[in-house]
Coordinates of C-alpha atoms in Angstrom, one line a residue:
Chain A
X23 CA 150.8 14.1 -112.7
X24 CA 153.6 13.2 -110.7
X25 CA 156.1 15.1 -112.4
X26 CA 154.0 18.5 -112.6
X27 CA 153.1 18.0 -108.5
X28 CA 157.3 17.5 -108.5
X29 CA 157.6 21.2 -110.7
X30 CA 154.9 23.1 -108.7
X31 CA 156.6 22.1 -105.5
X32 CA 160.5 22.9 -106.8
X33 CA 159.0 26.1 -108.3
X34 CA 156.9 27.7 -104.9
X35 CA 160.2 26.3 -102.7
X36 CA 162.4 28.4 -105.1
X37 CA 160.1 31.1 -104.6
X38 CA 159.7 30.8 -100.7
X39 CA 163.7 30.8 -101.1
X40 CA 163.7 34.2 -101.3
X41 CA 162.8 36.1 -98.4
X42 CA 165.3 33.8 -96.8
X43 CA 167.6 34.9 -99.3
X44 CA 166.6 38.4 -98.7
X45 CA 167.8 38.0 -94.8
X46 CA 171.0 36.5 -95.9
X47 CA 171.6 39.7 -98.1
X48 CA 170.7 42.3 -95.4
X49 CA 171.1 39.9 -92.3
X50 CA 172.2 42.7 -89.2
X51 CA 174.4 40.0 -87.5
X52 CA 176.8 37.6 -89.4
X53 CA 174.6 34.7 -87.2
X54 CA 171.3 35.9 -89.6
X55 CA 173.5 35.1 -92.2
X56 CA 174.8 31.4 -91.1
X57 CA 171.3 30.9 -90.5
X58 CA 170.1 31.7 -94.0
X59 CA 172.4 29.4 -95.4
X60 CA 171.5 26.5 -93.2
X61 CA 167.8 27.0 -94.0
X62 CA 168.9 26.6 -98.1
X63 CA 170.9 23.8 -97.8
X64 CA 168.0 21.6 -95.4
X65 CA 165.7 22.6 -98.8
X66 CA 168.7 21.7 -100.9
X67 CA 168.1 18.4 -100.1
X68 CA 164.1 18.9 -100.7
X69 CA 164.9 20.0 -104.0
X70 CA 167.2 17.3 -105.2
X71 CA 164.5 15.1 -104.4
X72 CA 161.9 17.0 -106.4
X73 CA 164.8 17.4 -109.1
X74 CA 165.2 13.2 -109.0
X75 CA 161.2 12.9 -109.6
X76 CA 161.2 15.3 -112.1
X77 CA 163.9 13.4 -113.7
X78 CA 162.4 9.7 -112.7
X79 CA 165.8 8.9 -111.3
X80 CA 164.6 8.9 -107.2
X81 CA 166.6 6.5 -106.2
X82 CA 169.6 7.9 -107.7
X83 CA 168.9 11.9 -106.4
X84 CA 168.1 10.0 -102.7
X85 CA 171.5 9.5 -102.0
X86 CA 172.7 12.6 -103.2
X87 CA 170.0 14.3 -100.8
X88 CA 171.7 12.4 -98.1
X89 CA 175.0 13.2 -98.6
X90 CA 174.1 16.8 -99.2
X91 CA 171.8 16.7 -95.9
X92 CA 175.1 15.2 -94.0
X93 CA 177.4 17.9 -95.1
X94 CA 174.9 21.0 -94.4
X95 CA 174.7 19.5 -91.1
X96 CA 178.6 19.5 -90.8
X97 CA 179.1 22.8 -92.2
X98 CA 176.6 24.1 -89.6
X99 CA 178.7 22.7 -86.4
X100 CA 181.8 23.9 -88.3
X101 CA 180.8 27.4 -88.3
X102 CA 179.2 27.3 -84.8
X103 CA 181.7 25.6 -83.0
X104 CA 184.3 27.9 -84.6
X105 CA 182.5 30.8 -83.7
X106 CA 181.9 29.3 -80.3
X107 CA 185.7 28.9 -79.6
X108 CA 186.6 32.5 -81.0
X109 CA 186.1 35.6 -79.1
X110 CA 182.4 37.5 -79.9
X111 CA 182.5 38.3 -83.7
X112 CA 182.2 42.5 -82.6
X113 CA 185.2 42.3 -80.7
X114 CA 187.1 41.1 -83.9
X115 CA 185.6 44.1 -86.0
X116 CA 186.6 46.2 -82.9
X117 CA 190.3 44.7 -83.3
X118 CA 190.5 44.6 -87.5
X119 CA 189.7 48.5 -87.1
X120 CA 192.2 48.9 -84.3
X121 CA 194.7 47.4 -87.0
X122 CA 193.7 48.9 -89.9
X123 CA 194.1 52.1 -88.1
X124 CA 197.4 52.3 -87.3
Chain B
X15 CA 175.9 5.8 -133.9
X16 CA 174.0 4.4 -131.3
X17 CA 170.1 3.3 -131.6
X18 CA 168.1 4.1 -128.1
X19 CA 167.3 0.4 -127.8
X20 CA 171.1 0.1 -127.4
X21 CA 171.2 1.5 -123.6
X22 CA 168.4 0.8 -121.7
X23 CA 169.7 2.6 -118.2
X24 CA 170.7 5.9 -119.6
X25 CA 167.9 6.6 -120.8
X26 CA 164.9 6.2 -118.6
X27 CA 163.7 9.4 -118.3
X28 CA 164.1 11.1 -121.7
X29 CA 161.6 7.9 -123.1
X30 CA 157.8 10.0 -123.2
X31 CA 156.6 6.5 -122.6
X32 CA 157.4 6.8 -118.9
X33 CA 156.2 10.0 -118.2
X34 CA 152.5 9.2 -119.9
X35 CA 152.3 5.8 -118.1
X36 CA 153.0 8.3 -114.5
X37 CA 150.1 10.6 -115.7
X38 CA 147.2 9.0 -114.8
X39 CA 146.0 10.3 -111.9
X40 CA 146.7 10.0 -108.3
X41 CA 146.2 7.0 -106.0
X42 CA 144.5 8.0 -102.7
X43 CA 147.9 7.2 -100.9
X44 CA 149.8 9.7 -103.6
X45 CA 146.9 12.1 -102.8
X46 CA 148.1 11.8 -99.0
X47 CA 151.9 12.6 -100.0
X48 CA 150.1 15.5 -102.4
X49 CA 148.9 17.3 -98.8
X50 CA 152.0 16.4 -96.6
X51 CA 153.8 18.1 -99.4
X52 CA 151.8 21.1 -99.1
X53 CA 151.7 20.9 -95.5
X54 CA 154.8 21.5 -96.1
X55 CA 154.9 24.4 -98.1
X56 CA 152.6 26.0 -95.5
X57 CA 155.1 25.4 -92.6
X58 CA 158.0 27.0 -94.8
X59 CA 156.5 29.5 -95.6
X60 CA 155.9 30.4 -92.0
X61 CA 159.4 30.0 -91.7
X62 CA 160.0 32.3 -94.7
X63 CA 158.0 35.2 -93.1
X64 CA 158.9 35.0 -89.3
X65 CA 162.7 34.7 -90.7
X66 CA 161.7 38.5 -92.8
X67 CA 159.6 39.9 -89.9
X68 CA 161.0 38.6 -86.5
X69 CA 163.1 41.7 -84.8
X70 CA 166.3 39.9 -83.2
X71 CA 168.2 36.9 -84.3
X72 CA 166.5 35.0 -81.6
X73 CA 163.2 35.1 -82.8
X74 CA 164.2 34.0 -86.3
X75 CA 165.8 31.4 -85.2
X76 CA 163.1 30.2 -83.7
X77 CA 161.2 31.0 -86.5
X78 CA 163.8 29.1 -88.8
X79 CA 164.6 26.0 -86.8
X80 CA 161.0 24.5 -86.3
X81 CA 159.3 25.8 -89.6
X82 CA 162.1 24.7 -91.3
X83 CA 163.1 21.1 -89.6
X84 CA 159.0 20.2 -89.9
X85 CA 158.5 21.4 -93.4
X86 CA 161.2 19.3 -94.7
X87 CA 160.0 16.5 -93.1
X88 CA 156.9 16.7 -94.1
X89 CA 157.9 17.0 -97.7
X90 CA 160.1 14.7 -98.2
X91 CA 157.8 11.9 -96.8
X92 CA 154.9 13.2 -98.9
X93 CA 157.3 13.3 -101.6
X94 CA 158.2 9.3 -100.4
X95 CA 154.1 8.5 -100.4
X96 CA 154.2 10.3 -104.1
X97 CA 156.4 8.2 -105.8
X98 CA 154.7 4.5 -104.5
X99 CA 153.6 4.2 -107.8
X100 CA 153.5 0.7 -107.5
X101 CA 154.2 -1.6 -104.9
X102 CA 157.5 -3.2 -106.2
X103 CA 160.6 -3.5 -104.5
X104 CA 161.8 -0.4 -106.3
X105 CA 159.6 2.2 -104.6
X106 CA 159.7 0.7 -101.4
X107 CA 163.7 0.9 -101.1
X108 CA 163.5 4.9 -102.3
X109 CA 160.7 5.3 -99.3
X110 CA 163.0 3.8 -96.8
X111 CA 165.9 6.0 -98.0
X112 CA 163.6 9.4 -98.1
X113 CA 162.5 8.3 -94.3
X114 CA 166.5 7.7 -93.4
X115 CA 166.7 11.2 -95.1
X116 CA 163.9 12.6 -92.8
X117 CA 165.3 11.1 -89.7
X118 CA 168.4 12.3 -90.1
X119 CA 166.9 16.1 -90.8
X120 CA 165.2 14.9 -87.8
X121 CA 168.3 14.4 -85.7
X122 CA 170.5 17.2 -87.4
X123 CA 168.6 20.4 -87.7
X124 CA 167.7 20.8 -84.2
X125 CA 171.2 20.1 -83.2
X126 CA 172.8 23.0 -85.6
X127 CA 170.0 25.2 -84.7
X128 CA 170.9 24.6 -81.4
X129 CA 175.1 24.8 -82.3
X130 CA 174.3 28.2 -83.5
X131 CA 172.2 29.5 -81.1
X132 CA 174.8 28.7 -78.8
X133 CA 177.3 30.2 -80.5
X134 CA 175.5 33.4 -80.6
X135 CA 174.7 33.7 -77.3
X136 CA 178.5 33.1 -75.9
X137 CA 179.5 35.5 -78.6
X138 CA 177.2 38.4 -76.4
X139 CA 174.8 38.6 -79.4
X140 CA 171.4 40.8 -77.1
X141 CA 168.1 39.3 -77.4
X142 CA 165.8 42.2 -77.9
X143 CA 163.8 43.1 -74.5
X144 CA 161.3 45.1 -73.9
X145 CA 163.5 48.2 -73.0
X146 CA 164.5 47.8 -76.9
X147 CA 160.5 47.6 -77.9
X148 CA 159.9 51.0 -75.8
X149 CA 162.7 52.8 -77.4
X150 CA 161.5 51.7 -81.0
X151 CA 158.2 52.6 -80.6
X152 CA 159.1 55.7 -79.2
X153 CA 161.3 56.5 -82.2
X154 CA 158.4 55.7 -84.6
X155 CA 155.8 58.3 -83.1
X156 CA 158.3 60.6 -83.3
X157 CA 159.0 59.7 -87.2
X158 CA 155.0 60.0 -87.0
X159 CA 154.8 63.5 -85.6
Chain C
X9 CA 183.4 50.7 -107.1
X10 CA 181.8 47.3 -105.7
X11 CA 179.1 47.4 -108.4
X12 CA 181.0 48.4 -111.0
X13 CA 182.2 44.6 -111.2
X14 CA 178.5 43.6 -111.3
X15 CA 178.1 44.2 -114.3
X16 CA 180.5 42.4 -116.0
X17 CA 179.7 39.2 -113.7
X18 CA 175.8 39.9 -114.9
X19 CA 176.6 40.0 -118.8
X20 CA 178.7 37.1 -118.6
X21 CA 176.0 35.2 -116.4
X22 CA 173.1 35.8 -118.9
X23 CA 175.4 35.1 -121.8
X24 CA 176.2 31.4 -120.3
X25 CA 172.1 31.4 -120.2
X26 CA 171.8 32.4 -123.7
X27 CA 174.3 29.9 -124.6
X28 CA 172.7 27.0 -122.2
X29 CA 170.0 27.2 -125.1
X30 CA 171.5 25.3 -127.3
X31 CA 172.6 22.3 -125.1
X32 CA 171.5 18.7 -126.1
X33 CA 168.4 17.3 -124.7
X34 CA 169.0 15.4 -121.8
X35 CA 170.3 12.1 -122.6
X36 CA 170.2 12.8 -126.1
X37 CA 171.4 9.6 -128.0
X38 CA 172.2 12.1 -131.2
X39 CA 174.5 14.7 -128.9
X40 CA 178.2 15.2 -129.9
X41 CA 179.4 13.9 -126.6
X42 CA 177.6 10.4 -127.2
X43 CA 177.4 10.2 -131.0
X44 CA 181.8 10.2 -130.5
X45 CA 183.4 7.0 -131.7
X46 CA 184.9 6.7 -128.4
X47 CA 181.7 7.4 -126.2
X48 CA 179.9 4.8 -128.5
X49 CA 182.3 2.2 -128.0
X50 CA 182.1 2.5 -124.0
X51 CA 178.2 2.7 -124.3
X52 CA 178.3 -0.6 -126.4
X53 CA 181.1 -1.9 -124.3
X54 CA 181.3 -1.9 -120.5
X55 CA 178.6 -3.6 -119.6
X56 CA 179.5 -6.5 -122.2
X57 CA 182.9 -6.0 -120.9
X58 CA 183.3 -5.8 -117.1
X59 CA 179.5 -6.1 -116.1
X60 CA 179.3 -2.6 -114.3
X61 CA 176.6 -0.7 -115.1
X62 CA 177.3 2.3 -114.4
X63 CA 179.8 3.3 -117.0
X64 CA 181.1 6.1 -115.6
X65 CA 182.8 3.8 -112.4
X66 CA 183.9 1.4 -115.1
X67 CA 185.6 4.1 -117.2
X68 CA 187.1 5.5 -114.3
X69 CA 188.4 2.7 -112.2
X70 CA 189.2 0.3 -115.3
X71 CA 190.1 1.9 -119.0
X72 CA 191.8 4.8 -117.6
X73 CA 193.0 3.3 -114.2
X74 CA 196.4 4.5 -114.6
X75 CA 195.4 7.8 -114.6
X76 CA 193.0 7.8 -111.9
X77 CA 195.5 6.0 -109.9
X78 CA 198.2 8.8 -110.6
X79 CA 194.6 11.1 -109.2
X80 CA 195.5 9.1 -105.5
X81 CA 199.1 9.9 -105.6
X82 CA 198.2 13.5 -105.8
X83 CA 195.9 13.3 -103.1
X84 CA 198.7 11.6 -101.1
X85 CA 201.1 14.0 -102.5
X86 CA 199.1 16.8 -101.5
X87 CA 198.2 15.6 -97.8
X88 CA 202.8 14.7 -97.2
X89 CA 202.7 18.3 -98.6
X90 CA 201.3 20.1 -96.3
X91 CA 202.1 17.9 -92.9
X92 CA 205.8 18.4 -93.6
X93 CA 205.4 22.3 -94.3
X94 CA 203.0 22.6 -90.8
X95 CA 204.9 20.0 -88.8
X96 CA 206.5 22.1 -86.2
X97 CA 205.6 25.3 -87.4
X98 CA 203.0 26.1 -85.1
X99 CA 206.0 25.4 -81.4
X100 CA 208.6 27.6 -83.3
X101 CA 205.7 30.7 -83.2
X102 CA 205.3 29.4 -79.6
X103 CA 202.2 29.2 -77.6
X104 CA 199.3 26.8 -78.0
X105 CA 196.3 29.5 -79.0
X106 CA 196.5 32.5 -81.3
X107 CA 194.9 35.9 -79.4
X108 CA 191.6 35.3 -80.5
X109 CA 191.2 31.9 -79.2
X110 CA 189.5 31.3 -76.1
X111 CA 188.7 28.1 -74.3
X112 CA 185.5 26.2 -75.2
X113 CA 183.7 23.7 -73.8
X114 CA 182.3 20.3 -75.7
X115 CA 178.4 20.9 -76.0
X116 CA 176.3 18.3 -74.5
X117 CA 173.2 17.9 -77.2
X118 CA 176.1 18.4 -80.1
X119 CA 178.1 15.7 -78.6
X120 CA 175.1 13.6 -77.9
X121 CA 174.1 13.9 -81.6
X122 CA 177.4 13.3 -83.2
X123 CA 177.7 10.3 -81.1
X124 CA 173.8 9.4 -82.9
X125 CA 175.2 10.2 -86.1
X126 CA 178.5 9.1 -87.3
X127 CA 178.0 5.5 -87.5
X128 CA 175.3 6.2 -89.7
X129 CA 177.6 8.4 -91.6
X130 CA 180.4 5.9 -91.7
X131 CA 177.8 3.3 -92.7
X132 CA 176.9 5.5 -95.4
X133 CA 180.4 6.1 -97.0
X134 CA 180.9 2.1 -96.9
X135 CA 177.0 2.1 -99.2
X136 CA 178.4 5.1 -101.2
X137 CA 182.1 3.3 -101.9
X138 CA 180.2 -0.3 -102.7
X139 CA 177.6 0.8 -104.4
X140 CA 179.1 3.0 -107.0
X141 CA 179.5 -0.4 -109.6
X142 CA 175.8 0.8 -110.2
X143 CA 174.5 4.7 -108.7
X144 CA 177.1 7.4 -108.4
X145 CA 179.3 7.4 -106.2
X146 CA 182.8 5.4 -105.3
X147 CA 186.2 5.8 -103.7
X148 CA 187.0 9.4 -104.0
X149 CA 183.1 10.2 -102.6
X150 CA 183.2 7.4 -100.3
X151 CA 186.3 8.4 -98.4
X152 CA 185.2 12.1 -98.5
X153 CA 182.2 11.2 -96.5
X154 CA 184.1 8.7 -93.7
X155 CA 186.7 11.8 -93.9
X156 CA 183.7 14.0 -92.9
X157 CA 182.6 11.5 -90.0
X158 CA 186.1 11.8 -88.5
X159 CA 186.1 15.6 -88.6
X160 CA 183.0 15.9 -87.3
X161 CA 184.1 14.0 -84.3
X162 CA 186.9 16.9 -84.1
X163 CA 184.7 19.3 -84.0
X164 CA 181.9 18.3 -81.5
X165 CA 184.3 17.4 -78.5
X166 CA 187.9 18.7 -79.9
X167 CA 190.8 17.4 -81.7
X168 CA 192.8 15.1 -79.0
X169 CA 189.5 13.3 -79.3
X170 CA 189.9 12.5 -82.7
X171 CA 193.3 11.9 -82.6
X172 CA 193.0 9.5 -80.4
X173 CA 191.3 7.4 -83.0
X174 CA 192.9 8.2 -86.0
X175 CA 196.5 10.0 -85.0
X176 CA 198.7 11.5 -87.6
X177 CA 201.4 8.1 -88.5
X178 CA 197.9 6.4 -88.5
X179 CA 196.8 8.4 -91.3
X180 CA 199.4 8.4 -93.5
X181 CA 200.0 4.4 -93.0
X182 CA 196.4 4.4 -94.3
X183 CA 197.0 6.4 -96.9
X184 CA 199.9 4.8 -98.1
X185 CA 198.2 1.7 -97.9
X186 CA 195.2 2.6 -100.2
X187 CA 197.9 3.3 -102.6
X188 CA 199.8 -0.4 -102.5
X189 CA 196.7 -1.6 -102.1
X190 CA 195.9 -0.1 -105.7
X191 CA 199.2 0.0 -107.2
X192 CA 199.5 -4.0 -105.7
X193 CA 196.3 -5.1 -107.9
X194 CA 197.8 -3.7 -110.7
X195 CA 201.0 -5.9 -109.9
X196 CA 198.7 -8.6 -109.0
X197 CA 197.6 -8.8 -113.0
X198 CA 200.8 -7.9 -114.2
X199 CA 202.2 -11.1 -112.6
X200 CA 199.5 -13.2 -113.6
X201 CA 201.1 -12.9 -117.5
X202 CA 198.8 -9.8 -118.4
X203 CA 199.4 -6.0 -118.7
X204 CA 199.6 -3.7 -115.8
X205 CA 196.3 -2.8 -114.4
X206 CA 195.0 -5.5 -116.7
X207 CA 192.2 -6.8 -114.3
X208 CA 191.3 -9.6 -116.4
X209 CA 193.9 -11.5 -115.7
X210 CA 192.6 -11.8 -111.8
X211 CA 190.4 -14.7 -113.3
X212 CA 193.8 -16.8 -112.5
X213 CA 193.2 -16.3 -108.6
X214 CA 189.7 -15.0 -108.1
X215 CA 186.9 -18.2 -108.6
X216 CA 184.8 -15.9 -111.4
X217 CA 184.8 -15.2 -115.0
X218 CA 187.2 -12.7 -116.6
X219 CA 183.7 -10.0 -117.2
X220 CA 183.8 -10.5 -113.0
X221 CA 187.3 -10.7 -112.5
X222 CA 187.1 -7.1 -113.9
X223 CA 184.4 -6.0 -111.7
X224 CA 185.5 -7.4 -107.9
X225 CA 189.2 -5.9 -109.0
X226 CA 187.4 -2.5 -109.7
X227 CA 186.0 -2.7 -106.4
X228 CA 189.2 -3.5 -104.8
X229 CA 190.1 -0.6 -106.6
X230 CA 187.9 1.9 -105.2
X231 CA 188.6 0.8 -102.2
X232 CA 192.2 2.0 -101.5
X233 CA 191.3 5.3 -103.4
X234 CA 188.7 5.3 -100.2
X235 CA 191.5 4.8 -97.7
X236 CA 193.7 7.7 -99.0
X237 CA 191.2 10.1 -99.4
X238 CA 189.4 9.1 -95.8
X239 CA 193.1 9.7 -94.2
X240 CA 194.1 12.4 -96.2
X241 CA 190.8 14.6 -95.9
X242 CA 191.3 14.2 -91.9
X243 CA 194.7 14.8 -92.1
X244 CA 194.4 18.0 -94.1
X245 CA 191.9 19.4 -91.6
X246 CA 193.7 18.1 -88.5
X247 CA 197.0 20.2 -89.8
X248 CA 195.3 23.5 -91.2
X249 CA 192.5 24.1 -88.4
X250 CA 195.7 23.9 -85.8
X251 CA 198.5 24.9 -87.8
X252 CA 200.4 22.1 -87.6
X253 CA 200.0 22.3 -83.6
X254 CA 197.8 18.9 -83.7
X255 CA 196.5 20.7 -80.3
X256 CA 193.6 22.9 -79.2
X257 CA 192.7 24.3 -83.2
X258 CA 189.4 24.4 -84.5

């Protein structure tokens, strides 16, 4: 029981997956994008959870869940805080163009 | 060659005798992780549509920080109520590492949601107002007439 | 044109799916990889052996130490690399930020949570390096994550904050020093009459049996792989995100 309440779950979260994925294809801004990714990788850590009951190796898939939680969170602040120190992501288009022009 | 008797810790899983002795039934407090864990679902897929339908990045992300920050939580720790099979030391260990998990989801998400908001907004990125609304509006009675 | 490439990538993709058919069940006793002689012998072996139980930390750290200590020299090697090509390159270009630079502030509820968060983080890469005798994990994964904790701190305020704690000599001491620290156990058995990396012979100093001789060595072990690759990792980042400046960067 618990392992087919563990495949239902992995199997609707892979399919709630992909309107997100959808938004990361098509995403207007770069930041829809960034978003979308950050979304997956929270439920990255969901899944290997699901994937560690599935597998009756919890304790085992719990740590990787951690570590996979940890470096989703850093890879979030990486991008922001790069972004946040660079000048506005149009401006850079505007300048690659300029370039690319000449 | 090597007899399965031979390595007990490899091979926990791929024994059927494990997987009959789990499917039994649900306890009431596995029935309790059962509906946190679709809870869950619910919430993401709340995320799921406002992240499709929302018109400016704003919105999304609003859409995509708290549906997603609460749906995790509330699976994993149904997911932590699910596997108490029994009582042992065992089970009890994985639910306090699933609630370290969920606290530090907890702590983080908000915080990148937050990081990346930021970002956006010192990088000029417009939240729609109602100006915008008007204009689109406008443009879909005339794709009407 | 862009699509054109699609199609390759999407025959190739669902041929690796065809072929994933025909994999061995999971943890399938009567699978090539563990019906081998040698694979057999390990199975039979390290837990009789070294009392690890997770084979693939015993393999790793103990029957093929020497190569997996050569695997820390390249990290080293790698991390000397690239500070001497970026040392000093950055003040010959001149100027501290590149045109698309501008000055940022430290957030306040990203500081606040970093500040929350790391010594959890560090905690957990000290669980992940001691615990891998019996869950994955280990040295290399285990200094990757206290690498992680360090960058993070670069990024949340900047990276004159980081340095402060862990500055460039710093690093590659520490680096160095998870390397004599592994080499050095090696010696340790070698001078103790057995062979080199022969952690065994550690019986002679440690108060255990040889079987736990083997194991505390491998944990000594993983240990100063975590030191190199904890330095390294920050190292790396502190050079590439500032070109070698050490100042302003990412």
């Amino acid at each position: 029981m618990t392992h087919w309440f563990a495949i239902v779950m992995g199997a609707s979260l892979f399919t709630l997956m992909i309107p997100v994925i959808y938004r990361i294809w098509v995403g207007p801004t770069g930041f829809d994008r960034i978003l979308g990714v950050n979304v997956i990788g929270t439920k990255t850590a969901v899944l290997l959870v699901i994937i560690g009951t599935v597998f009756d190796r919890v304790e085992m898939f719990v740590d990787f869940a951690i570590a996979y939680a940890l470096l989703n969170f850093v890879a979030a602040i990486v991008i922001s805080r790069y972004l946040n120190r660079t000048i506005s992501l149009k401006e850079m288009e505007a300048r690659e163009q300029k370039t690319s022009g000449n | 060659m090597i007899e399965e008797s031979q390595i007990p810790w490899v091979l926990a899983s791929s024994s059927t005798t494990a997987v009959e002795a789990t499917s039994t039934g649900f306890f009431p407090l596995q029935w309790l992780g059962v509906l946190l864990g679709l809870a869950g679902l619910i919430f993401f897929l709340g995320a799921a549509v406002g992240m499709v339908r929302f018109p400016d990045f704003y919105t999304r992300m609003h859409a995509a920080g708290k549906g997603d920050t609460l749906s995790t939580m509330l699976m994993l720790s149904g997911f932590a109520l699910v596997t108490m099979e029994d009582f042992s030391v065992g089970s009890w260990l994985i639910l306090v590492k699933i609630m370290a998990v969920v606290l530090f989801i907890y702590l983080t998400t908000p915080t990148s949601s937050h990081a990346l908001m930021r970002a956006a907004f010192e990088d000029d990125e417009m939240p729609l107002t109602e100006a915008d609304l008007e204009k689109s509006k406008k443009r879909k009675r005339r794709k009407k007439k | 044109m862009k699509w054109i490439s699609l199609v390759p990538v999407l025959a190739v993709g669902g041929l690796l799916l065809f072929a994933a058919k025909d994999f061995p069940e999971w943890g399938d006793p009567q699978s090539p990889a563990s019906s081998s002689p040698v694979s057999s012998h390990f199975i039979n072996n390290t837990g009789v052996d070294t009392e690890v139980p997770n084979m693939v930390t015993a393999v790793l750290a103990d029957y093929r130490g020497f190569d997996t200590m050569f695997e820390t020299v390249v990290v080293f090697i790698a991390g000397v690399a690239v500070i001497a090509i970026l040392k000093g390159s950055g003040r010959r270009r001149g100027g501290l930020r590149k045109d698309h630079e501008v000055e940022a502030e430290p957030d306040l509820i990203v500081t606040n949570t970093v500040r929350l968060v790391v010594p959890v983080i560090q905690i957990f890469a000290f669980y992940v390096l001691a615990h891998g005798h019996v869950s994955p994990g280990g040295g290399f994964q285990g200094g990757v994550v206290m690498g992680a904790s360090f960058i993070l701190l670069a990024l949340a305020w900047d990276l004159d904050h980081a340095l402060v704690r862990m500055s460039l000599p710093k690093c590659i001491i520490i680096a160095a020093a998870g390397i004599i620290l592994y080499g050095g156990i090696g010696f340790l058995s070698m001078l103790l009459g057995g062979e080199f990396l022969d952690y065994a012979e550690l019986e002679k100093v440690l108060p255990v049996s040889r079987e736990m001789a083997r194991y505390h060595a491998m944990l000594g072990v993983e240990i100063g792989v975590g030191f190199t690759v904890t330095s390294i990792m920050f190292a790396l980042y502190a050079n590439l995100s500032s070109e070698g400046r050490l100042k302003g960067g990412l």
